[in-house]
Tab-separated table of C-alpha atoms in Angstrom:
chain	number	residue	atom	x	y	z
A	25	UNK	CA	145.158	318.170	-18.292
A	26	UNK	CA	146.834	317.537	-21.756
A	27	UNK	CA	146.922	313.634	-21.129
A	28	UNK	CA	142.969	313.839	-20.577
A	29	UNK	CA	142.447	315.815	-23.586
A	30	UNK	CA	144.429	313.496	-25.683
A	31	UNK	CA	142.453	310.627	-24.169
A	32	UNK	CA	139.245	312.120	-24.759
A	33	UNK	CA	140.098	313.088	-28.477
A	34	UNK	CA	141.533	309.515	-29.063
A	35	UNK	CA	137.915	307.946	-27.868
A	36	UNK	CA	136.092	310.465	-30.234
A	37	UNK	CA	138.136	309.525	-32.992
A	38	UNK	CA	137.524	305.859	-32.080
A	39	UNK	CA	134.028	306.569	-32.062
A	40	UNK	CA	133.876	308.061	-35.296
A	41	UNK	CA	136.011	305.303	-36.972
A	42	UNK	CA	133.542	302.711	-35.580
A	43	UNK	CA	130.462	304.668	-36.970
A	44	UNK	CA	132.085	305.029	-40.217
A	45	UNK	CA	132.950	301.035	-40.161
A	46	UNK	CA	129.416	300.210	-39.417
A	47	UNK	CA	127.973	302.550	-41.881
A	48	UNK	CA	130.025	301.362	-44.601
A	49	UNK	CA	129.337	297.554	-43.843
A	50	UNK	CA	125.570	298.172	-43.210
A	51	UNK	CA	125.407	299.705	-46.583
A	52	UNK	CA	127.234	297.020	-48.450
A	53	UNK	CA	124.896	294.146	-46.427
A	54	UNK	CA	121.671	296.226	-47.628
A	55	UNK	CA	122.819	296.687	-50.902
A	56	UNK	CA	122.772	293.016	-51.463
A	57	UNK	CA	119.334	292.683	-50.163
A	58	UNK	CA	116.360	293.188	-52.753
A	59	UNK	CA	114.974	296.563	-52.564
A	60	UNK	CA	113.058	299.115	-54.595
A	61	UNK	CA	115.692	301.739	-54.965
A	62	UNK	CA	119.644	302.215	-54.402
A	63	UNK	CA	118.835	305.032	-52.046
A	64	UNK	CA	116.622	303.174	-49.774
A	65	UNK	CA	119.195	300.340	-49.466
A	66	UNK	CA	121.665	303.339	-48.442
A	67	UNK	CA	119.320	304.705	-46.028
A	68	UNK	CA	118.462	301.405	-44.552
A	69	UNK	CA	122.455	300.507	-44.119
A	70	UNK	CA	123.107	303.994	-42.270
A	71	UNK	CA	120.059	303.297	-40.069
A	72	UNK	CA	121.540	299.780	-39.342
A	73	UNK	CA	124.950	301.278	-38.521
A	74	UNK	CA	123.242	303.944	-36.096
A	75	UNK	CA	121.325	301.281	-34.275
A	76	UNK	CA	124.338	298.863	-33.750
A	77	UNK	CA	126.304	301.949	-32.573
A	78	UNK	CA	123.550	302.913	-30.431
A	79	UNK	CA	123.773	299.677	-28.631
A	80	UNK	CA	127.522	298.942	-28.790
A	81	UNK	CA	129.259	302.507	-29.096
A	82	UNK	CA	127.163	304.741	-26.794
A	83	UNK	CA	127.954	302.995	-23.510
A	84	UNK	CA	131.557	303.183	-24.485
A	85	UNK	CA	131.364	306.831	-25.244
A	86	UNK	CA	129.448	307.425	-22.013
A	87	UNK	CA	132.031	305.414	-20.232
A	88	UNK	CA	134.760	307.582	-21.673
A	89	UNK	CA	132.987	310.891	-21.830
A	90	UNK	CA	134.895	314.008	-20.543
A	91	UNK	CA	132.466	314.340	-17.669
A	92	UNK	CA	132.594	310.786	-16.460
A	93	UNK	CA	136.357	310.908	-16.836
A	94	UNK	CA	136.796	314.023	-14.854
A	95	UNK	CA	134.184	312.796	-12.013
A	96	UNK	CA	136.345	309.455	-11.579
A	97	UNK	CA	139.454	311.419	-10.813
């Protein structure tokens, strides 16, 4: 039981790390583009991170979710 909890927590931490990395990279990318205000650039960068995470990260999270993991056992 403890091994499952550690595995799920490690996947959750990995998911948060991926999101934060993509958010920073997306914000830097959009900061280099011409835009009206700095806040719009930050919002667009965060939106880009969310979209990329939705495409790449969510299947990973669903695959290793606690429910899917316990059903596989």
